[in-house]
Short mmCIF file of C-alpha atoms and ligand atoms in Angstrom, two decimals:
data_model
loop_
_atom_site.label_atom_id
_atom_site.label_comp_id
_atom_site.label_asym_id
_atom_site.label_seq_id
_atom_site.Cartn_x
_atom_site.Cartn_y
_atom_site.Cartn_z
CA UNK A 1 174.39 67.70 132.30
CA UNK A 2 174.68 66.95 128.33
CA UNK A 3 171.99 66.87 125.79
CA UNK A 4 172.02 62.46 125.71
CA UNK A 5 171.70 63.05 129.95
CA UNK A 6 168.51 65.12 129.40
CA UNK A 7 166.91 63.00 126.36
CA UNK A 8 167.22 60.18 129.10
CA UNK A 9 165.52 61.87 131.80
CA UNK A 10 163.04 63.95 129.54
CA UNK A 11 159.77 61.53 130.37
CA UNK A 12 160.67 61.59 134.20
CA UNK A 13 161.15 65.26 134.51
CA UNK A 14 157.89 66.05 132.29
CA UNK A 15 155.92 63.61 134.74
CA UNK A 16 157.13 65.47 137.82
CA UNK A 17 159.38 62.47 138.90
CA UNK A 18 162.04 64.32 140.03
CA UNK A 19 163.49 65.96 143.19
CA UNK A 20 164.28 69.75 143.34
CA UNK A 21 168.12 68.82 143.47
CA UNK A 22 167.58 67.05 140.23
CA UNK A 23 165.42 69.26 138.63
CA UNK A 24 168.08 72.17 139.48
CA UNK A 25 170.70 70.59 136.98
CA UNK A 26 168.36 70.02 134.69
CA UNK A 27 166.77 73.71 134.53
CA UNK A 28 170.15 75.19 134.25
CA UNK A 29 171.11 72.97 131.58
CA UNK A 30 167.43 73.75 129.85
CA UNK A 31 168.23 77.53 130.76
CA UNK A 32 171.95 77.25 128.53
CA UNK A 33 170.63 75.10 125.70
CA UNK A 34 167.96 76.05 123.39
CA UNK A 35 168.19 72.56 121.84
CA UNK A 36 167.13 70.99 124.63
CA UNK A 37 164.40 73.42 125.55
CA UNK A 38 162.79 73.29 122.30
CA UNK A 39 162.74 69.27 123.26
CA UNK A 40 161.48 69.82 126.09
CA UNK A 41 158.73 72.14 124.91
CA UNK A 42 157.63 69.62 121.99
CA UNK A 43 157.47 66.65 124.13
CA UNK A 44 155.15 68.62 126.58
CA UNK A 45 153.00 70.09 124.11
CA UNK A 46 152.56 66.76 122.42
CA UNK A 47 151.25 65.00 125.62
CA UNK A 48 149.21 67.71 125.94
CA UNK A 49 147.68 67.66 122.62
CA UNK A 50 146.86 63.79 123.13
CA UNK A 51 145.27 63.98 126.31
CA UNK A 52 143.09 66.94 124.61
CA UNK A 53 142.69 64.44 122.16
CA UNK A 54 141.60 61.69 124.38
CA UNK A 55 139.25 64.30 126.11
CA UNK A 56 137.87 65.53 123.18
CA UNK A 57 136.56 62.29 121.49
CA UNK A 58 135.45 60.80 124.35
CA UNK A 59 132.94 64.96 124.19
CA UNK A 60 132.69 63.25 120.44
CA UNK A 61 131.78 59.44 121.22
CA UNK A 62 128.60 61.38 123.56
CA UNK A 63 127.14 63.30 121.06
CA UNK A 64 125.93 60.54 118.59
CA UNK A 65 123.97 58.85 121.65
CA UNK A 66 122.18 61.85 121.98
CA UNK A 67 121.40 62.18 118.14
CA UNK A 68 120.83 58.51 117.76
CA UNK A 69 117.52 58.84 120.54
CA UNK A 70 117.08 62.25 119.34
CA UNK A 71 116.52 60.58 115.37
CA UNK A 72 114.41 57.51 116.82
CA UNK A 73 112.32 59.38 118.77
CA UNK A 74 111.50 61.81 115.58
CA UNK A 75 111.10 58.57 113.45
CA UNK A 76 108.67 57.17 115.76
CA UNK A 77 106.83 59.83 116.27
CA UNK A 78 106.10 60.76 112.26
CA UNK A 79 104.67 59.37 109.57
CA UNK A 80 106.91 60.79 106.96
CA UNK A 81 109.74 59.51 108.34
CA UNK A 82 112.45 59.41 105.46
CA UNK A 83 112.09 63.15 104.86
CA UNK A 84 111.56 63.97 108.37
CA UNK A 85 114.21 62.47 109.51
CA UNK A 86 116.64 64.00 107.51
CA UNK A 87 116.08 67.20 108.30
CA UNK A 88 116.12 66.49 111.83
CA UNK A 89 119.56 64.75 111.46
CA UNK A 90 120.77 67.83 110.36
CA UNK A 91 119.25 69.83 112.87
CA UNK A 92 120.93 68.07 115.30
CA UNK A 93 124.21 67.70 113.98
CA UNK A 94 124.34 71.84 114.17
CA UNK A 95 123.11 72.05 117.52
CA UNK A 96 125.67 69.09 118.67
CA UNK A 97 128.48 71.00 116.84
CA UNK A 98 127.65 74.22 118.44
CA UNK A 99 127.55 72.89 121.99
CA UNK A 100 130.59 70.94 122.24
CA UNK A 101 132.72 73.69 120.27
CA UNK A 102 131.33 76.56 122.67
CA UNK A 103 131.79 74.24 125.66
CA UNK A 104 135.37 73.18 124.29
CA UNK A 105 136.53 76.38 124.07
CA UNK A 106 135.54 77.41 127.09
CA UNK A 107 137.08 74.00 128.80
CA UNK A 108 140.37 75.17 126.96
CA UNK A 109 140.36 79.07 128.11
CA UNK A 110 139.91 77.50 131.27
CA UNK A 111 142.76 74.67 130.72
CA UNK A 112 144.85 76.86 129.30
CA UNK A 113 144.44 79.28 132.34
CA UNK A 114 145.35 76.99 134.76
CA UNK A 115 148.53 75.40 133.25
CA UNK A 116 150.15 78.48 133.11
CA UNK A 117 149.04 78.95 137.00
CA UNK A 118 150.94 76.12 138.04
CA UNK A 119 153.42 77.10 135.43
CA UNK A 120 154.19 80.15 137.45
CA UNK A 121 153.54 78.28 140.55
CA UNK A 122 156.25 76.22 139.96
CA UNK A 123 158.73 78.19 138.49
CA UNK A 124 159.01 80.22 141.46
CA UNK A 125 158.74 77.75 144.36
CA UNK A 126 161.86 75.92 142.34
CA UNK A 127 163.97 78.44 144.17
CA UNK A 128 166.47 78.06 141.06
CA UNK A 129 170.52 80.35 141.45
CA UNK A 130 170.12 83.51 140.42
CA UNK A 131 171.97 84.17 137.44
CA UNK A 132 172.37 87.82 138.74
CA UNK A 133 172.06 88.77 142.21
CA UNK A 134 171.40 92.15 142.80
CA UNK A 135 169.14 94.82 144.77
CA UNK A 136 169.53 97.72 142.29
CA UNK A 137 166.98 97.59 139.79
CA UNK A 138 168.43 99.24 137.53
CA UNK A 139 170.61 97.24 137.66
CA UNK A 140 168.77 93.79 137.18
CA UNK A 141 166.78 95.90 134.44
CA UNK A 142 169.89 96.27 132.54
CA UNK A 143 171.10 93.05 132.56
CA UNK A 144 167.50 91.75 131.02
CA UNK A 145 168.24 94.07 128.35
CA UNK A 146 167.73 92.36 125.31
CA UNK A 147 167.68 88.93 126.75
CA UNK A 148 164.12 88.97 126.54
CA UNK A 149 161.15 89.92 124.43
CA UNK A 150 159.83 92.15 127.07
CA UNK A 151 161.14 95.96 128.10
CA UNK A 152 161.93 94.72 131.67
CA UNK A 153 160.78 97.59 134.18
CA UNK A 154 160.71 96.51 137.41
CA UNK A 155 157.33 97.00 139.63
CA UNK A 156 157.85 99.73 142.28
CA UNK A 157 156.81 97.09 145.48
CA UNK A 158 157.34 99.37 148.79
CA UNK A 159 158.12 97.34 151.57
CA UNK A 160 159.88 94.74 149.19
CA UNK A 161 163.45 94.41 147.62
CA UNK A 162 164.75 92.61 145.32
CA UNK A 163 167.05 89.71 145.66
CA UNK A 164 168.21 88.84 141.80
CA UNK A 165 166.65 87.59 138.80
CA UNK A 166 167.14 84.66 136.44
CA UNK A 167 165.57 84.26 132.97
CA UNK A 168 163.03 81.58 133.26
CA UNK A 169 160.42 79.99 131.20
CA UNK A 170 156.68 80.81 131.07
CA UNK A 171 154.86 78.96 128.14
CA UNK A 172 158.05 78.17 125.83
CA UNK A 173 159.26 81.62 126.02
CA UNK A 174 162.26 83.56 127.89
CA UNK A 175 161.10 85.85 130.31
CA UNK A 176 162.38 87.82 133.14
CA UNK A 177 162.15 86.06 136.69
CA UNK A 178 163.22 88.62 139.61
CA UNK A 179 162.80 87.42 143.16
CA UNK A 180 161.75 89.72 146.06
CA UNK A 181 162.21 89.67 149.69
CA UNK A 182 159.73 91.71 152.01
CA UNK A 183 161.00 94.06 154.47
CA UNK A 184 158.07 93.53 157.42
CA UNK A 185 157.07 95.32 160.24
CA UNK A 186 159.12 93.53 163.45
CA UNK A 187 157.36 90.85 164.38
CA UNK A 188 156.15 90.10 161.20
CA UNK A 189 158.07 87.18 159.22
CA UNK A 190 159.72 88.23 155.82
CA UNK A 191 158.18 86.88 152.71
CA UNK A 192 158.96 85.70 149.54
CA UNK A 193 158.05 86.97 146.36
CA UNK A 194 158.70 86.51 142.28
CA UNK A 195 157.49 88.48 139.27
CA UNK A 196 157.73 87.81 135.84
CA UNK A 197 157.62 90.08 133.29
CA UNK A 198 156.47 89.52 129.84
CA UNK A 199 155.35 91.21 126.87
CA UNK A 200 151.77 91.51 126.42
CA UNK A 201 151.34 89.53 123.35
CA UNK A 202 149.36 86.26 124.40
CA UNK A 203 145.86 87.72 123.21
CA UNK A 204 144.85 87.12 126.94
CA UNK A 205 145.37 90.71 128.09
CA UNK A 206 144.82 91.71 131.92
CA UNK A 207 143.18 94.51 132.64
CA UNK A 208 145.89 97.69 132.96
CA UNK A 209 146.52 99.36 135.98
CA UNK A 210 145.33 99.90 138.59
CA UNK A 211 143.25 97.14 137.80
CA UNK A 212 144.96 93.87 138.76
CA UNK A 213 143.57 90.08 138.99
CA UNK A 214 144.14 87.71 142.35
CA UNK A 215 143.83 84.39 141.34
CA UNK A 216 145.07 81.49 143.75
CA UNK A 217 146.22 77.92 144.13
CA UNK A 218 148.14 75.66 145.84
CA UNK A 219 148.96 77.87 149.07
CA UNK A 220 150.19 80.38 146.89
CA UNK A 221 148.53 83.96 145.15
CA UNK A 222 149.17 85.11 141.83
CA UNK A 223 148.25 88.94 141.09
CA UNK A 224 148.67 89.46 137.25
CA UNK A 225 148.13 92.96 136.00
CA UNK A 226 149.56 95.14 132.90
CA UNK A 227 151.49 98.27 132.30
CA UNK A 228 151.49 99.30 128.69
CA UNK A 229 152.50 96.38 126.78
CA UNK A 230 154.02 94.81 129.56
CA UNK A 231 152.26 91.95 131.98
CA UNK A 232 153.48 91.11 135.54
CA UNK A 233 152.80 88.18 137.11
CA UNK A 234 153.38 88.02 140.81
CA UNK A 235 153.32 84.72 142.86
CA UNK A 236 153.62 84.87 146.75
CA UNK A 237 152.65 83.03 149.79
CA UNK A 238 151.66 86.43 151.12
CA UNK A 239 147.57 86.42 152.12
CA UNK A 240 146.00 88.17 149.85
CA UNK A 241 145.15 91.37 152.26
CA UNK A 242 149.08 92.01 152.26
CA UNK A 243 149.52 91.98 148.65
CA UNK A 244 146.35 94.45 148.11
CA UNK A 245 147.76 96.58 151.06
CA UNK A 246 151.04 96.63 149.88
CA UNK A 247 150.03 97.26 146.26
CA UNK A 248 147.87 99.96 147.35
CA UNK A 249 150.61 101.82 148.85
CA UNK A 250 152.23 101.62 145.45
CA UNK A 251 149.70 103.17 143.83
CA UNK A 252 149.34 106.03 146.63
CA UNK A 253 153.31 106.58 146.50
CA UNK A 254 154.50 106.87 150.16
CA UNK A 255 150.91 106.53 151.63
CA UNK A 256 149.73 103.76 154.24
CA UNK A 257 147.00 101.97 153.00
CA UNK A 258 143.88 103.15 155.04
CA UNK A 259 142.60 104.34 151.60
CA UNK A 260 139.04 103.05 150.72
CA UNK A 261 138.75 100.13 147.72
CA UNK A 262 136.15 97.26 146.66
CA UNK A 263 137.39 93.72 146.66
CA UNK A 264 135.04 92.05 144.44
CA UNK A 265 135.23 88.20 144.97
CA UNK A 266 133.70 85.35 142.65
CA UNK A 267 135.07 82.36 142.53
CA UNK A 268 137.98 83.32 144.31
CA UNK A 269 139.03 85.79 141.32
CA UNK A 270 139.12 89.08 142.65
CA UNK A 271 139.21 92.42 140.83
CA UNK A 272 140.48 95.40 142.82
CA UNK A 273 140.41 98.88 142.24
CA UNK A 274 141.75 101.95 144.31
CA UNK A 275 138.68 104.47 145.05
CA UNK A 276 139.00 106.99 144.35
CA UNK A 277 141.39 107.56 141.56
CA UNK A 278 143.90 109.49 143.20
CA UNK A 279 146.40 111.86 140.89
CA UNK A 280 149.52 109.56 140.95
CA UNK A 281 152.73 112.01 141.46
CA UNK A 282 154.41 109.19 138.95
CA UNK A 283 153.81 106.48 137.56
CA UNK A 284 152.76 102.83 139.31
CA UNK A 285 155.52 100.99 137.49
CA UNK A 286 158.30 102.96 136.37
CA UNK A 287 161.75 102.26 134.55
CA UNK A 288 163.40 104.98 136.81
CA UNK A 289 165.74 103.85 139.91
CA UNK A 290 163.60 103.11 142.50
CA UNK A 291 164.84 104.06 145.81
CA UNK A 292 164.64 100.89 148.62
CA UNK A 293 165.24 101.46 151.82
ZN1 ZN B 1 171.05 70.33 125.50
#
């Protein structure tokens, strides 16, 4: 695909118009050219900052109904109404202001939040070539090495080996993609799972380990938690039990998970935590060579 190919199909691809075969020549022509991923990046930002727009003033267009009764009701209700209402006008201009900034914020953390979910959602279900395929991680962390912003350790996930990895695109930035297969019990059918890794730099830390965060949406789980300056995001199909058992044995080294731990749930986010604190032997995630079996 050339740059003129992608202009043309830029609107489609950004409304989701397109079938995985498509998208697959697109993405590795997006993956080669930074031209065309700035592009790409601009044009989605801007119809993102006009439907903000469009949200926001129609937030606006409410709040002088509410300040237009809120003035007449103070002007019919006191004699010295020039003065009077005035000062209420202000008063209610703050109070507007206050609630639809606080609320807009809020609405944005939350927007924000659950772009990059689907972001990450579908990033991974693309199934996009690896551009290295490999179960060593050292040697997959190598060949991130300096390819991305982010030291690229791999996460130490027993019971799970890597397939290959691919730089991919979280947000407008580069970041490391690696794609896991799980070894299961017999019986049990193997699962799919990818983690990105990116440096911890969006203001929107995670909690660090052992802490980690389930969220979930669209049939598929997404366990974010940090190491250092570093933030994995994991996206699976697995239920979430398997991911907290198999994490758990991660954080317990060899150990089978029949280890006690809260699962807090609110909203479907869940915050977990190993109990109690056990003295790791090394660390959760670790640059060193893992050993797969
Ligand atoms: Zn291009």
């Amino acid at each position: 695909m050339t740059c003129q190919e992608l202009e043309r199909l830029l609107y489609p691809y950004l409304d989701g118009e397109f079938q995985p075969e498509e998208r697959v020549d697109l993405e590795s022509h997006l993956a080669t050219c930074a031209a065309c991923q700035g592009r790409v990046e601009d044009e989605r930002n801007m119809q993102l900052a006009l439907r903000r727009a469009a949200r926001d003033s129609v937030r606006q267009m409410r709040a002088p109904d509410s300040l237009r009764a809120g003035i007449t009701r103070g002007l019919h209700q006191e004699h010295r109404r020039a003065q009077y209402g005035v000062w209420l006008r202000a008063g209610a201009v703050a109070l507007v202001v206050v609630t639809v900034t606080g609320g807009w914020y809020t609405y944005q953390a939350g927007e924000r939040q659950r772009r990059a979910r689907e972001e990450i959602i579908k990033r991974h279900s693309r199934g996009l070539p690896f551009e290295i395929a490999s179960s060593a991680p050292e040697q997959l962390e190598t060949w991130f090495k300096g390819k991305v912003d982010a030291r690229v350790a791999l996460p130490q996930l027993p019971k799970a080996k890597p397939l290959g990895g691919r730089i991919s695109i979280l947000n407008g930035r580069e970041v490391a993609y690696i794609s896991y297969e799980t070894l299961p019990d017999e019986g049990e059918p193997t699962r799919r799972l990818g983690v990105f890794v990116l440096p911890d730099e969006d203001g929107a830390r995670p909690q660090a380990l052992p802490a980690v965060e389930v969220d979930s949406a669209q049939g598929f789980n997404i366990v974010t938690w940090r190491d250092h300056e570093v933030v994995y995001e994991m996206v699976t199909d697995m239920d979430e039990r398997d991911i907290l058992r198999m994490l758990d044995e991660r954080e317990h080294g060899t150990t089978v998970a029949s280890t006690p731990r809260t699962l807090e749930s609110a909203d479907g986010n869940y915050s977990y935590q190993t109990l109690p604190r056990p003295q790791r032997s090394r660390p959760a995630v670790s640059a060193e060579p893992a050993s797969y079996p």
